[in-house]
Amino acid sequence: EAGVAQSPRYKIIEKRQSVAFWCNPISGHATLYWYQQILGQGPKLLIQFQNNGVVDDSQLPKDRFSAERLKGVDSTLKIQPAKLEDSAVYLCASSLDRVGNTGELFFGEGSRLTVL
Amino acid sequence: AQKVTQAQTEISVVEKEDVTLDCVYETRDTTYYLFWYKQPPSGELVFLIRRNSFDEQNEISGRYSWNFQKSTSSFNFTITASQVVDSAVYFCALISSTLGRLYFGRGTQLTVWP
């Protein structure tokens, strides 16, 4: 079974530039998550989709971050314009159902962003 | 408020030693789930275990064991006879039934030396 796919693995940009990350979840998984993991910290949820609808985006900095999952399958996370503090690993995860129901998230390897 | 505390930032042991990773959580909900995830150098978080708040039975899976104690709000993880391949960052996490959002601790970096 293919895992969660993410690209690119690494991205270096200058502040005020834009960047986009792509995620393809495990086939059949209804729920997709984007997490931000700053060095030395645990992952923090940015946005959660159930199929193509947003369930939770309360921690997404909406002035610069946006995410979409148009067809309920793959998803894109965009940052525009980027700030130095956005340097982090962006992890995508998926689950069959909401994590409180099924308990297990499957994570991709992440996209490491460095903002100079 | 939901909170997960992993007080140990880094732990180093020599192969074959036993090691315990501590996790203390806070929640006002009576129904919640606790998790442990492993993050090897590749970066991908790997699910290890989930416990619900109504099941305080300890669990053993090979060299791994988990001790869940509601009285002290702790969910500790023990690796017996550690191996170099156990070197990773380990995260404890909590989700409550009302908020539905997974909260991670800051993680514990475990290094096992040969």
PDB file of C-alpha atoms in Angstrom:
ATOM      1  CA  GLU A   1       0.000   0.000   0.000  1.00  0.00           C
ATOM      2  CA  ALA A   2       1.432   3.364  -1.010  1.00  0.00           C
ATOM      3  CA  GLY A   3       1.984   5.820   1.813  1.00  0.00           C
ATOM      4  CA  VAL A   4       1.317   9.540   2.016  1.00  0.00           C
ATOM      5  CA  ALA A   5       3.270  11.314  -0.704  1.00  0.00           C
ATOM      6  CA  GLN A   6       4.585  14.840  -0.322  1.00  0.00           C
ATOM      7  CA  SER A   7       6.611  17.165  -2.522  1.00  0.00           C
ATOM      8  CA  PRO A   8       8.963  18.862  -2.610  1.00  0.00           C
ATOM      9  CA  ARG A   9      11.082  17.371   0.182  1.00  0.00           C
ATOM     10  CA  TYR A  10      13.127  20.538   0.523  1.00  0.00           C
ATOM     11  CA  LYS A  11      12.563  24.153  -0.432  1.00  0.00           C
ATOM     12  CA  ILE A  12      14.650  27.243   0.203  1.00  0.00           C
ATOM     13  CA  ILE A  13      13.143  30.651  -0.494  1.00  0.00           C
ATOM     14  CA  GLU A  14      13.687  34.243   0.514  1.00  0.00           C
ATOM     15  CA  LYS A  15      11.255  36.058   2.774  1.00  0.00           C
ATOM     16  CA  ARG A  16       8.259  37.546   1.016  1.00  0.00           C
ATOM     17  CA  GLN A  17       8.404  34.884  -1.698  1.00  0.00           C
ATOM     18  CA  SER A  18       5.689  32.290  -2.093  1.00  0.00           C
ATOM     19  CA  VAL A  19       5.826  28.517  -1.887  1.00  0.00           C
ATOM     20  CA  ALA A  20       3.423  25.615  -2.390  1.00  0.00           C
ATOM     21  CA  PHE A  21       3.492  22.094  -1.011  1.00  0.00           C
ATOM     22  CA  TRP A  22       1.600  19.153  -2.404  1.00  0.00           C
ATOM     23  CA  CYS A  23       0.220  16.093  -0.650  1.00  0.00           C
ATOM     24  CA  ASN A  24      -1.384  12.908  -1.934  1.00  0.00           C
ATOM     25  CA  PRO A  25      -2.942  10.896   0.901  1.00  0.00           C
ATOM     26  CA  ILE A  26      -3.398   7.170   1.116  1.00  0.00           C
ATOM     27  CA  SER A  27      -6.093   6.009  -1.249  1.00  0.00           C
ATOM     28  CA  GLY A  28      -9.511   5.938   0.383  1.00  0.00           C
ATOM     29  CA  HIS A  29      -8.580   8.116   3.349  1.00  0.00           C
ATOM     30  CA  ALA A  30     -11.295  10.699   3.888  1.00  0.00           C
ATOM     31  CA  THR A  31      -9.421  12.921   6.295  1.00  0.00           C
ATOM     32  CA  LEU A  32      -6.321  14.929   5.439  1.00  0.00           C
ATOM     33  CA  TYR A  33      -4.234  17.057   7.786  1.00  0.00           C
ATOM     34  CA  TRP A  34      -1.466  19.616   7.398  1.00  0.00           C
ATOM     35  CA  TYR A  35       0.869  20.028  10.361  1.00  0.00           C
ATOM     36  CA  GLN A  36       3.680  22.489  10.944  1.00  0.00           C
ATOM     37  CA  GLN A  37       6.694  21.202  12.873  1.00  0.00           C
ATOM     38  CA  ILE A  38       9.175  23.845  13.969  1.00  0.00           C
ATOM     39  CA  LEU A  39      12.608  22.548  14.958  1.00  0.00           C
ATOM     40  CA  GLY A  40      12.573  21.176  18.500  1.00  0.00           C
ATOM     41  CA  GLN A  41       8.793  21.185  18.797  1.00  0.00           C
ATOM     42  CA  GLY A  42       5.971  18.782  18.245  1.00  0.00           C
ATOM     43  CA  PRO A  43       3.766  19.032  15.167  1.00  0.00           C
ATOM     44  CA  LYS A  44       1.009  21.625  15.300  1.00  0.00           C
ATOM     45  CA  LEU A  45      -2.193  21.214  13.301  1.00  0.00           C
ATOM     46  CA  LEU A  46      -2.713  23.881  10.657  1.00  0.00           C
ATOM     47  CA  ILE A  47      -5.775  22.561   8.863  1.00  0.00           C
ATOM     48  CA  GLN A  48      -7.915  19.426   8.722  1.00  0.00           C
ATOM     49  CA  PHE A  49     -10.084  18.377   5.777  1.00  0.00           C
ATOM     50  CA  GLN A  50     -12.876  15.823   5.797  1.00  0.00           C
ATOM     51  CA  ASN A  51     -13.207  14.871   2.124  1.00  0.00           C
ATOM     52  CA  ASN A  52     -13.070  18.329   0.469  1.00  0.00           C
ATOM     53  CA  GLY A  53     -14.535  20.286   3.384  1.00  0.00           C
ATOM     54  CA  VAL A  54     -12.568  22.103   6.087  1.00  0.00           C
ATOM     55  CA  VAL A  55     -13.137  20.693   9.571  1.00  0.00           C
ATOM     56  CA  ASP A  56     -10.633  22.743  11.540  1.00  0.00           C
ATOM     57  CA  ASP A  57      -8.494  25.665  10.362  1.00  0.00           C
ATOM     58  CA  SER A  58      -8.451  27.600  13.606  1.00  0.00           C
ATOM     59  CA  GLN A  59      -4.641  27.532  13.832  1.00  0.00           C
ATOM     60  CA  LEU A  60      -3.976  28.445  10.200  1.00  0.00           C
ATOM     61  CA  PRO A  61      -2.506  31.966   9.779  1.00  0.00           C
ATOM     62  CA  LYS A  62      -5.008  32.897   7.126  1.00  0.00           C
ATOM     63  CA  ASP A  63      -3.346  36.168   6.191  1.00  0.00           C
ATOM     64  CA  ARG A  64      -0.529  34.220   4.534  1.00  0.00           C
ATOM     65  CA  PHE A  65      -1.425  30.526   4.514  1.00  0.00           C
ATOM     66  CA  SER A  66      -4.048  28.849   2.357  1.00  0.00           C
ATOM     67  CA  ALA A  67      -4.897  25.241   1.646  1.00  0.00           C
ATOM     68  CA  GLU A  68      -7.281  23.433  -0.619  1.00  0.00           C
ATOM     69  CA  ARG A  69      -8.439  19.908  -1.336  1.00  0.00           C
ATOM     70  CA  LEU A  70     -10.663  20.490  -4.317  1.00  0.00           C
ATOM     71  CA  LYS A  71     -11.597  16.956  -5.316  1.00  0.00           C
ATOM     72  CA  GLY A  72     -11.331  15.399  -1.883  1.00  0.00           C
ATOM     73  CA  VAL A  73      -8.094  13.628  -2.744  1.00  0.00           C
ATOM     74  CA  ASP A  74      -4.798  15.486  -2.971  1.00  0.00           C
ATOM     75  CA  SER A  75      -4.157  18.822  -1.329  1.00  0.00           C
ATOM     76  CA  THR A  76      -1.991  21.920  -1.697  1.00  0.00           C
ATOM     77  CA  LEU A  77      -0.718  24.178   1.073  1.00  0.00           C
ATOM     78  CA  LYS A  78       0.469  27.630   0.043  1.00  0.00           C
ATOM     79  CA  ILE A  79       2.376  30.309   1.900  1.00  0.00           C
ATOM     80  CA  GLN A  80       2.384  33.825   0.486  1.00  0.00           C
ATOM     81  CA  PRO A  81       4.326  35.861   1.448  1.00  0.00           C
ATOM     82  CA  ALA A  82       6.675  33.754   3.529  1.00  0.00           C
ATOM     83  CA  LYS A  83       8.256  35.007   6.743  1.00  0.00           C
ATOM     84  CA  LEU A  84      11.406  33.845   8.496  1.00  0.00           C
ATOM     85  CA  GLU A  85       9.338  32.176  11.227  1.00  0.00           C
ATOM     86  CA  ASP A  86       7.672  29.938   8.642  1.00  0.00           C
ATOM     87  CA  SER A  87      10.868  27.885   8.440  1.00  0.00           C
ATOM     88  CA  ALA A  88       9.684  24.437   9.483  1.00  0.00           C
ATOM     89  CA  VAL A  89       8.793  20.989   8.256  1.00  0.00           C
ATOM     90  CA  TYR A  90       5.287  20.771   6.826  1.00  0.00           C
ATOM     91  CA  LEU A  91       3.815  17.354   7.414  1.00  0.00           C
ATOM     92  CA  CYS A  92       0.826  15.952   5.642  1.00  0.00           C
ATOM     93  CA  ALA A  93      -1.135  13.111   7.207  1.00  0.00           C
ATOM     94  CA  SER A  94      -4.258  11.159   6.388  1.00  0.00           C
ATOM     95  CA  SER A  95      -6.658   8.848   8.164  1.00  0.00           C
ATOM     96  CA  LEU A  96      -9.625   6.731   7.201  1.00  0.00           C
ATOM     97  CA  ASP A  97     -11.868   8.785   9.408  1.00  0.00           C
ATOM     98  CA  ARG A  98     -11.442  11.575  11.936  1.00  0.00           C
ATOM     99  CA  VAL A  99      -8.567  10.692  14.228  1.00  0.00           C
ATOM    100  CA  GLY A 100     -10.773  10.580  17.294  1.00  0.00           C
ATOM    101  CA  ASN A 101     -12.717   7.758  15.711  1.00  0.00           C
ATOM    102  CA  THR A 102      -9.998   5.618  14.227  1.00  0.00           C
ATOM    103  CA  GLY A 103      -6.965   6.665  16.172  1.00  0.00           C
ATOM    104  CA  GLU A 104      -4.265   6.376  13.580  1.00  0.00           C
ATOM    105  CA  LEU A 105      -2.757   9.024  11.353  1.00  0.00           C
ATOM    106  CA  PHE A 106      -0.417   8.099   8.543  1.00  0.00           C
ATOM    107  CA  PHE A 107       2.233  10.726   7.912  1.00  0.00           C
ATOM    108  CA  GLY A 108       4.296  11.641   4.893  1.00  0.00           C
ATOM    109  CA  GLU A 109       8.001  12.387   5.152  1.00  0.00           C
ATOM    110  CA  GLY A 110       7.372  16.110   5.190  1.00  0.00           C
ATOM    111  CA  SER A 111       8.487  19.145   3.222  1.00  0.00           C
ATOM    112  CA  ARG A 112      11.295  21.094   4.848  1.00  0.00           C
ATOM    113  CA  LEU A 113      11.041  24.841   4.239  1.00  0.00           C
ATOM    114  CA  THR A 114      13.878  27.256   4.890  1.00  0.00           C
ATOM    115  CA  VAL A 115      13.101  30.952   4.608  1.00  0.00           C
ATOM    116  CA  LEU A 116      16.160  33.211   4.291  1.00  0.00           C
TER     117      LEU A 116
ATOM    118  CA  ALA B   1      -7.261  23.124  27.831  1.00  0.00           C
ATOM    119  CA  GLN B   2      -5.351  20.246  26.325  1.00  0.00           C
ATOM    120  CA  LYS B   3      -1.680  19.877  27.053  1.00  0.00           C
ATOM    121  CA  VAL B   4       0.981  17.205  26.696  1.00  0.00           C
ATOM    122  CA  THR B   5       4.267  17.496  28.560  1.00  0.00           C
ATOM    123  CA  GLN B   6       7.352  15.491  27.757  1.00  0.00           C
ATOM    124  CA  ALA B   7       9.852  16.753  30.289  1.00  0.00           C
ATOM    125  CA  GLN B   8      12.782  14.773  28.904  1.00  0.00           C
ATOM    126  CA  THR B   9      14.219  16.629  25.934  1.00  0.00           C
ATOM    127  CA  GLU B  10      17.050  14.176  25.242  1.00  0.00           C
ATOM    128  CA  ILE B  11      17.973  10.751  26.560  1.00  0.00           C
ATOM    129  CA  SER B  12      21.103   8.771  25.761  1.00  0.00           C
ATOM    130  CA  VAL B  13      21.532   5.112  26.611  1.00  0.00           C
ATOM    131  CA  VAL B  14      23.833   2.307  25.621  1.00  0.00           C
ATOM    132  CA  GLU B  15      22.472  -0.639  23.679  1.00  0.00           C
ATOM    133  CA  LYS B  16      20.610  -3.239  25.727  1.00  0.00           C
ATOM    134  CA  GLU B  17      19.712  -0.779  28.453  1.00  0.00           C
ATOM    135  CA  ASP B  18      16.056  -0.242  29.304  1.00  0.00           C
ATOM    136  CA  VAL B  19      14.708   3.271  28.896  1.00  0.00           C
ATOM    137  CA  THR B  20      11.442   4.953  29.900  1.00  0.00           C
ATOM    138  CA  LEU B  21      10.034   8.004  28.163  1.00  0.00           C
ATOM    139  CA  ASP B  22       7.687  10.079  30.290  1.00  0.00           C
ATOM    140  CA  CYS B  23       4.453  11.712  29.203  1.00  0.00           C
ATOM    141  CA  VAL B  24       2.082  13.763  31.341  1.00  0.00           C
ATOM    142  CA  TYR B  25      -1.144  15.115  29.922  1.00  0.00           C
ATOM    143  CA  GLU B  26      -3.880  17.560  30.853  1.00  0.00           C
ATOM    144  CA  THR B  27      -7.479  17.515  29.726  1.00  0.00           C
ATOM    145  CA  ARG B  28     -10.875  18.282  31.211  1.00  0.00           C
ATOM    146  CA  ASP B  29     -12.606  15.713  29.060  1.00  0.00           C
ATOM    147  CA  THR B  30     -13.500  12.294  30.386  1.00  0.00           C
ATOM    148  CA  THR B  31     -13.239  10.725  26.942  1.00  0.00           C
ATOM    149  CA  TYR B  32      -9.902  11.083  25.235  1.00  0.00           C
ATOM    150  CA  TYR B  33      -7.201   9.134  23.426  1.00  0.00           C
ATOM    151  CA  LEU B  34      -3.464   9.021  23.996  1.00  0.00           C
ATOM    152  CA  PHE B  35      -0.873   8.138  21.389  1.00  0.00           C
ATOM    153  CA  TRP B  36       2.818   7.545  20.936  1.00  0.00           C
ATOM    154  CA  TYR B  37       4.523   8.259  17.627  1.00  0.00           C
ATOM    155  CA  LYS B  38       8.110   7.636  16.555  1.00  0.00           C
ATOM    156  CA  GLN B  39       9.937  10.025  14.227  1.00  0.00           C
ATOM    157  CA  PRO B  40      13.144   8.529  12.807  1.00  0.00           C
ATOM    158  CA  PRO B  41      15.708  10.711  10.998  1.00  0.00           C
ATOM    159  CA  SER B  42      13.770  10.280   7.741  1.00  0.00           C
ATOM    160  CA  GLY B  43      11.120  12.552   9.238  1.00  0.00           C
ATOM    161  CA  GLU B  44       8.024  10.410   8.841  1.00  0.00           C
ATOM    162  CA  LEU B  45       6.019   9.957  12.037  1.00  0.00           C
ATOM    163  CA  VAL B  46       5.166   6.341  12.699  1.00  0.00           C
ATOM    164  CA  PHE B  47       2.184   5.362  14.816  1.00  0.00           C
ATOM    165  CA  LEU B  48       3.061   3.123  17.772  1.00  0.00           C
ATOM    166  CA  ILE B  49       0.013   2.899  20.011  1.00  0.00           C
ATOM    167  CA  ARG B  50      -3.360   4.398  20.903  1.00  0.00           C
ATOM    168  CA  ARG B  51      -5.143   4.098  24.260  1.00  0.00           C
ATOM    169  CA  ASN B  52      -8.572   5.393  25.177  1.00  0.00           C
ATOM    170  CA  SER B  53      -9.320   6.936  28.533  1.00  0.00           C
ATOM    171  CA  PHE B  54     -11.438   4.015  29.664  1.00  0.00           C
ATOM    172  CA  ASP B  55      -8.781   1.386  29.149  1.00  0.00           C
ATOM    173  CA  GLU B  56      -6.043   1.543  31.768  1.00  0.00           C
ATOM    174  CA  GLN B  57      -4.604  -1.850  30.992  1.00  0.00           C
ATOM    175  CA  ASN B  58      -0.915  -1.729  30.362  1.00  0.00           C
ATOM    176  CA  GLU B  59       0.203  -3.010  26.996  1.00  0.00           C
ATOM    177  CA  ILE B  60       3.252  -4.863  25.809  1.00  0.00           C
ATOM    178  CA  SER B  61       4.336  -5.278  22.220  1.00  0.00           C
ATOM    179  CA  GLY B  62       7.663  -7.009  21.854  1.00  0.00           C
ATOM    180  CA  ARG B  63      10.284  -4.786  23.469  1.00  0.00           C
ATOM    181  CA  TYR B  64       7.814  -1.925  23.873  1.00  0.00           C
ATOM    182  CA  SER B  65       5.473  -1.446  26.809  1.00  0.00           C
ATOM    183  CA  TRP B  66       3.166   1.335  27.880  1.00  0.00           C
ATOM    184  CA  ASN B  67       1.997   2.283  31.378  1.00  0.00           C
ATOM    185  CA  PHE B  68      -1.202   4.332  31.482  1.00  0.00           C
ATOM    186  CA  GLN B  69      -2.161   5.792  34.881  1.00  0.00           C
ATOM    187  CA  LYS B  70      -5.156   8.123  35.014  1.00  0.00           C
ATOM    188  CA  SER B  71      -4.492   8.917  38.672  1.00  0.00           C
ATOM    189  CA  THR B  72      -1.265  10.677  37.717  1.00  0.00           C
ATOM    190  CA  SER B  73      -2.318  11.633  34.150  1.00  0.00           C
ATOM    191  CA  SER B  74       0.661   9.810  32.761  1.00  0.00           C
ATOM    192  CA  PHE B  75       1.229   7.563  29.770  1.00  0.00           C
ATOM    193  CA  ASN B  76       4.826   6.377  29.916  1.00  0.00           C
ATOM    194  CA  PHE B  77       6.638   4.345  27.287  1.00  0.00           C
ATOM    195  CA  THR B  78       9.363   1.817  28.070  1.00  0.00           C
ATOM    196  CA  ILE B  79      11.755   0.224  25.618  1.00  0.00           C
ATOM    197  CA  THR B  80      13.390  -2.904  26.957  1.00  0.00           C
ATOM    198  CA  ALA B  81      16.844  -3.936  25.757  1.00  0.00           C
ATOM    199  CA  SER B  82      17.183  -0.876  23.541  1.00  0.00           C
ATOM    200  CA  GLN B  83      18.778  -1.107  20.098  1.00  0.00           C
ATOM    201  CA  VAL B  84      20.519   1.433  17.890  1.00  0.00           C
ATOM    202  CA  VAL B  85      17.505   1.368  15.542  1.00  0.00           C
ATOM    203  CA  ASP B  86      15.380   2.748  18.369  1.00  0.00           C
ATOM    204  CA  SER B  87      17.182   6.073  18.028  1.00  0.00           C
ATOM    205  CA  ALA B  88      14.522   8.614  17.073  1.00  0.00           C
ATOM    206  CA  VAL B  89      12.335  11.376  18.427  1.00  0.00           C
ATOM    207  CA  TYR B  90       9.320  10.026  20.269  1.00  0.00           C
ATOM    208  CA  PHE B  91       6.140  12.050  20.581  1.00  0.00           C
ATOM    209  CA  CYS B  92       3.271  11.600  22.981  1.00  0.00           C
ATOM    210  CA  ALA B  93      -0.056  13.000  21.790  1.00  0.00           C
ATOM    211  CA  LEU B  94      -3.589  13.551  23.066  1.00  0.00           C
ATOM    212  CA  ILE B  95      -6.962  14.002  21.429  1.00  0.00           C
ATOM    213  CA  SER B  96     -10.166  14.707  23.290  1.00  0.00           C
ATOM    214  CA  SER B  97     -13.624  13.816  22.085  1.00  0.00           C
ATOM    215  CA  THR B  98     -14.847  17.408  22.198  1.00  0.00           C
ATOM    216  CA  LEU B  99     -12.027  19.243  20.435  1.00  0.00           C
ATOM    217  CA  GLY B 100     -11.081  16.509  17.996  1.00  0.00           C
ATOM    218  CA  ARG B 101      -7.601  17.941  17.453  1.00  0.00           C
ATOM    219  CA  LEU B 102      -4.434  15.951  18.085  1.00  0.00           C
ATOM    220  CA  TYR B 103      -2.049  17.737  20.468  1.00  0.00           C
ATOM    221  CA  PHE B 104       1.582  16.674  20.447  1.00  0.00           C
ATOM    222  CA  GLY B 105       4.190  17.047  23.143  1.00  0.00           C
ATOM    223  CA  ARG B 106       7.563  18.554  22.277  1.00  0.00           C
ATOM    224  CA  GLY B 107       9.115  15.138  21.848  1.00  0.00           C
ATOM    225  CA  THR B 108      12.003  13.246  23.429  1.00  0.00           C
ATOM    226  CA  GLN B 109      15.141  12.612  21.390  1.00  0.00           C
ATOM    227  CA  LEU B 110      16.357   9.111  22.204  1.00  0.00           C
ATOM    228  CA  THR B 111      19.888   8.159  21.196  1.00  0.00           C
ATOM    229  CA  VAL B 112      20.997   4.566  21.623  1.00  0.00           C
ATOM    230  CA  TRP B 113      24.754   4.074  21.386  1.00  0.00           C
ATOM    231  CA  PRO B 114      26.306   0.796  20.281  1.00  0.00           C
TER     232      PRO B 114
END
